[in-house]
């Protein structure tokens, strides 16, 4: 599996076939391997509020501050190499 700057990459067919750790297809388009689990939907500020003050609210900081660009697929780990 190609590792570039500490980020793991694999081709789409190996990711779909659950073989990303054994992918050696450097001639195919490579995609960043996403982290396990559910993707993070809250910013660090709202997540910290939830942990410290036990306030569970929907994060709307991205609309006000432009923290997360939901149209950008690289945020979700789908960056093409």
Short mmCIF file of N, CA and C in Angstrom, two decimals:
data_model
loop_
_atom_site.label_atom_id
_atom_site.label_comp_id
_atom_site.label_asym_id
_atom_site.label_seq_id
_atom_site.Cartn_x
_atom_site.Cartn_y
_atom_site.Cartn_z
N UNK A 1 0.84 -1.16 0.00
CA UNK A 1 0.00 0.00 0.00
C UNK A 1 0.89 1.23 0.00
N UNK A 2 0.69 2.15 -0.95
CA UNK A 2 1.49 3.36 -0.98
C UNK A 2 1.17 4.27 0.21
N UNK A 3 2.23 4.76 0.87
CA UNK A 3 2.09 5.71 1.97
C UNK A 3 2.86 6.96 1.58
N UNK A 4 2.15 8.07 1.46
CA UNK A 4 2.76 9.33 1.05
C UNK A 4 2.52 10.35 2.16
N UNK A 5 3.60 10.87 2.73
CA UNK A 5 3.53 11.83 3.84
C UNK A 5 2.70 11.31 5.00
N UNK A 6 2.79 10.02 5.27
CA UNK A 6 2.07 9.42 6.39
C UNK A 6 0.61 9.14 6.11
N UNK A 7 0.16 9.34 4.87
CA UNK A 7 -1.24 9.11 4.49
C UNK A 7 -1.29 7.87 3.61
N UNK A 8 -2.18 6.94 3.93
CA UNK A 8 -2.28 5.69 3.18
C UNK A 8 -3.20 5.88 1.98
N UNK A 9 -2.80 5.28 0.85
CA UNK A 9 -3.56 5.36 -0.38
C UNK A 9 -3.79 3.95 -0.93
N UNK A 10 -4.90 3.78 -1.67
CA UNK A 10 -5.20 2.52 -2.35
C UNK A 10 -6.10 2.83 -3.54
N UNK A 11 -6.17 1.89 -4.48
CA UNK A 11 -7.05 2.09 -5.64
C UNK A 11 -8.49 1.80 -5.23
N UNK A 12 -9.42 2.25 -6.06
CA UNK A 12 -10.84 2.14 -5.74
C UNK A 12 -11.29 0.69 -5.64
N UNK A 13 -10.83 -0.18 -6.53
CA UNK A 13 -11.28 -1.58 -6.50
C UNK A 13 -10.78 -2.30 -5.25
N UNK A 14 -9.58 -1.98 -4.79
CA UNK A 14 -9.08 -2.60 -3.55
C UNK A 14 -9.82 -2.07 -2.33
N UNK A 15 -10.19 -0.80 -2.36
CA UNK A 15 -10.96 -0.24 -1.24
C UNK A 15 -12.33 -0.91 -1.19
N UNK A 16 -12.99 -1.03 -2.34
CA UNK A 16 -14.32 -1.67 -2.38
C UNK A 16 -14.25 -3.14 -2.01
N UNK A 17 -13.16 -3.80 -2.34
CA UNK A 17 -13.01 -5.23 -2.04
C UNK A 17 -12.37 -5.51 -0.70
N UNK A 18 -12.24 -4.46 0.14
CA UNK A 18 -11.67 -4.61 1.49
C UNK A 18 -10.25 -5.18 1.45
N UNK A 19 -9.47 -4.77 0.43
CA UNK A 19 -8.08 -5.22 0.31
C UNK A 19 -7.13 -4.03 0.29
N UNK A 20 -7.50 -2.94 0.91
CA UNK A 20 -6.71 -1.72 0.79
C UNK A 20 -5.32 -1.84 1.41
N UNK A 21 -5.16 -2.68 2.41
CA UNK A 21 -3.84 -2.81 3.04
C UNK A 21 -2.86 -3.60 2.18
N UNK A 22 -3.36 -4.30 1.16
CA UNK A 22 -2.50 -5.09 0.28
C UNK A 22 -2.43 -4.52 -1.14
N UNK A 23 -2.94 -3.31 -1.33
CA UNK A 23 -2.99 -2.72 -2.67
C UNK A 23 -1.59 -2.29 -3.11
N UNK A 24 -1.19 -2.74 -4.30
CA UNK A 24 0.07 -2.34 -4.91
C UNK A 24 -0.14 -1.78 -6.31
N UNK A 25 -1.34 -1.32 -6.62
CA UNK A 25 -1.69 -0.84 -7.95
C UNK A 25 -1.33 0.64 -8.08
N UNK A 26 -0.08 0.94 -8.32
CA UNK A 26 0.35 2.33 -8.43
C UNK A 26 -0.01 2.94 -9.78
N UNK A 27 -0.37 2.11 -10.77
CA UNK A 27 -0.72 2.63 -12.09
C UNK A 27 -2.17 3.10 -12.15
N UNK A 28 -2.99 2.73 -11.18
CA UNK A 28 -4.40 3.14 -11.12
C UNK A 28 -4.53 4.43 -10.31
N UNK A 29 -5.68 5.12 -10.48
CA UNK A 29 -5.90 6.31 -9.63
C UNK A 29 -6.00 5.89 -8.16
N UNK A 30 -5.26 6.58 -7.32
CA UNK A 30 -5.22 6.23 -5.90
C UNK A 30 -6.07 7.21 -5.09
N UNK A 31 -6.72 6.69 -4.06
CA UNK A 31 -7.55 7.48 -3.17
C UNK A 31 -7.06 7.31 -1.74
N UNK A 32 -7.22 8.36 -0.96
CA UNK A 32 -6.80 8.30 0.44
C UNK A 32 -7.71 7.35 1.21
N UNK A 33 -7.11 6.55 2.09
CA UNK A 33 -7.88 5.63 2.92
C UNK A 33 -8.52 6.43 4.05
N UNK A 34 -9.83 6.32 4.18
CA UNK A 34 -10.53 7.03 5.24
C UNK A 34 -10.34 6.34 6.58
N UNK A 35 -10.47 7.10 7.64
CA UNK A 35 -10.37 6.53 8.97
C UNK A 35 -11.59 5.67 9.27
N UNK A 36 -11.42 4.72 10.19
CA UNK A 36 -12.52 3.85 10.57
C UNK A 36 -13.56 4.63 11.36
N UNK A 37 -14.79 4.14 11.32
CA UNK A 37 -15.85 4.75 12.09
C UNK A 37 -16.62 5.80 11.32
N UNK A 38 -17.51 6.45 12.04
CA UNK A 38 -18.33 7.49 11.43
C UNK A 38 -17.52 8.75 11.21
N UNK A 39 -17.76 9.46 10.11
CA UNK A 39 -17.02 10.70 9.88
C UNK A 39 -17.44 11.78 10.89
N UNK A 40 -16.53 12.67 11.20
CA UNK A 40 -16.79 13.75 12.14
C UNK A 40 -17.70 14.77 11.46
N UNK A 41 -18.77 15.17 12.16
CA UNK A 41 -19.71 16.15 11.59
C UNK A 41 -19.69 17.46 12.34
N UNK A 42 -19.03 17.50 13.49
CA UNK A 42 -18.96 18.74 14.26
C UNK A 42 -17.55 19.30 14.21
N UNK A 43 -17.46 20.62 14.33
CA UNK A 43 -16.14 21.25 14.38
C UNK A 43 -15.53 21.01 15.75
N UNK A 44 -14.27 21.34 15.89
CA UNK A 44 -13.57 21.11 17.16
C UNK A 44 -14.18 21.93 18.29
N UNK A 45 -14.65 23.13 18.00
CA UNK A 45 -15.24 23.98 19.03
C UNK A 45 -16.52 23.36 19.58
N UNK A 46 -17.43 22.93 18.72
CA UNK A 46 -18.70 22.33 19.17
C UNK A 46 -18.45 20.98 19.85
N UNK A 47 -17.48 20.23 19.38
CA UNK A 47 -17.14 18.96 20.01
C UNK A 47 -16.60 19.18 21.42
N UNK A 48 -15.79 20.22 21.58
CA UNK A 48 -15.26 20.54 22.91
C UNK A 48 -16.38 20.99 23.85
N UNK A 49 -17.34 21.77 23.34
CA UNK A 49 -18.50 22.16 24.15
C UNK A 49 -19.28 20.94 24.62
N UNK A 50 -19.45 19.99 23.74
CA UNK A 50 -20.19 18.78 24.09
C UNK A 50 -19.49 18.00 25.19
N UNK A 51 -18.16 17.96 25.14
CA UNK A 51 -17.40 17.20 26.13
C UNK A 51 -17.31 17.92 27.47
N UNK A 52 -17.12 19.24 27.45
CA UNK A 52 -16.90 19.96 28.71
C UNK A 52 -18.18 20.40 29.38
N UNK A 53 -19.11 20.96 28.62
CA UNK A 53 -20.33 21.52 29.22
C UNK A 53 -21.55 20.64 29.02
N UNK A 54 -21.38 19.51 28.40
CA UNK A 54 -22.47 18.56 28.13
C UNK A 54 -23.62 19.23 27.38
N UNK A 55 -23.25 20.04 26.39
CA UNK A 55 -24.21 20.71 25.53
C UNK A 55 -24.18 19.98 24.19
N UNK A 56 -25.30 19.40 23.81
CA UNK A 56 -25.34 18.66 22.55
C UNK A 56 -26.23 19.41 21.57
N UNK A 57 -25.60 20.17 20.70
CA UNK A 57 -26.33 20.95 19.71
C UNK A 57 -25.78 20.63 18.33
N UNK A 58 -26.59 20.92 17.33
CA UNK A 58 -26.15 20.72 15.95
C UNK A 58 -25.13 21.80 15.59
N UNK A 59 -24.05 21.39 14.99
CA UNK A 59 -22.99 22.33 14.64
C UNK A 59 -23.40 23.12 13.39
N UNK A 60 -23.47 24.43 13.54
CA UNK A 60 -23.76 25.31 12.41
C UNK A 60 -22.59 26.27 12.19
N UNK A 61 -21.48 26.01 12.83
CA UNK A 61 -20.30 26.88 12.70
C UNK A 61 -19.81 26.94 11.26
N UNK A 62 -19.97 25.87 10.51
CA UNK A 62 -19.50 25.85 9.13
C UNK A 62 -20.24 26.87 8.29
N UNK A 63 -21.51 27.12 8.62
CA UNK A 63 -22.27 28.11 7.86
C UNK A 63 -21.81 29.52 8.19
N UNK A 64 -21.47 29.76 9.47
CA UNK A 64 -21.08 31.10 9.90
C UNK A 64 -19.62 31.40 9.60
N UNK A 65 -18.75 30.46 9.86
CA UNK A 65 -17.31 30.70 9.77
C UNK A 65 -16.66 30.11 8.53
N UNK A 66 -17.37 29.26 7.81
CA UNK A 66 -16.78 28.63 6.64
C UNK A 66 -15.73 27.60 6.98
N UNK A 67 -15.91 26.89 8.10
CA UNK A 67 -14.92 25.92 8.55
C UNK A 67 -14.87 24.72 7.62
N UNK A 68 -16.03 24.19 7.27
CA UNK A 68 -16.09 22.98 6.48
C UNK A 68 -16.75 23.29 5.15
N UNK A 69 -16.09 22.91 4.08
CA UNK A 69 -16.68 23.03 2.76
C UNK A 69 -17.25 21.67 2.40
N UNK A 70 -18.56 21.52 2.51
CA UNK A 70 -19.20 20.21 2.33
C UNK A 70 -19.10 19.71 0.89
N UNK A 71 -18.87 20.62 -0.06
CA UNK A 71 -18.74 20.21 -1.45
C UNK A 71 -17.35 19.65 -1.74
N UNK A 72 -16.38 19.94 -0.87
CA UNK A 72 -15.01 19.47 -1.06
C UNK A 72 -14.89 18.03 -0.57
N UNK A 73 -14.64 17.09 -1.47
CA UNK A 73 -14.59 15.68 -1.09
C UNK A 73 -13.32 15.34 -0.33
N UNK A 74 -12.29 16.20 -0.37
CA UNK A 74 -11.08 15.88 0.37
C UNK A 74 -11.31 15.95 1.88
N UNK A 75 -12.34 16.68 2.31
CA UNK A 75 -12.66 16.74 3.74
C UNK A 75 -13.06 15.36 4.25
N UNK A 76 -13.69 14.57 3.42
CA UNK A 76 -14.17 13.26 3.83
C UNK A 76 -13.17 12.16 3.54
N UNK A 77 -11.98 12.49 3.14
CA UNK A 77 -10.96 11.50 2.89
C UNK A 77 -11.06 10.88 1.51
N UNK A 78 -11.72 11.56 0.58
CA UNK A 78 -11.87 11.03 -0.77
C UNK A 78 -10.96 11.76 -1.75
N UNK A 79 -9.85 12.24 -1.24
CA UNK A 79 -8.93 13.00 -2.06
C UNK A 79 -8.28 12.09 -3.09
N UNK A 80 -8.29 12.51 -4.34
CA UNK A 80 -7.65 11.73 -5.40
C UNK A 80 -6.20 12.12 -5.47
N UNK A 81 -5.34 11.14 -5.64
CA UNK A 81 -3.91 11.39 -5.69
C UNK A 81 -3.49 11.64 -7.11
#
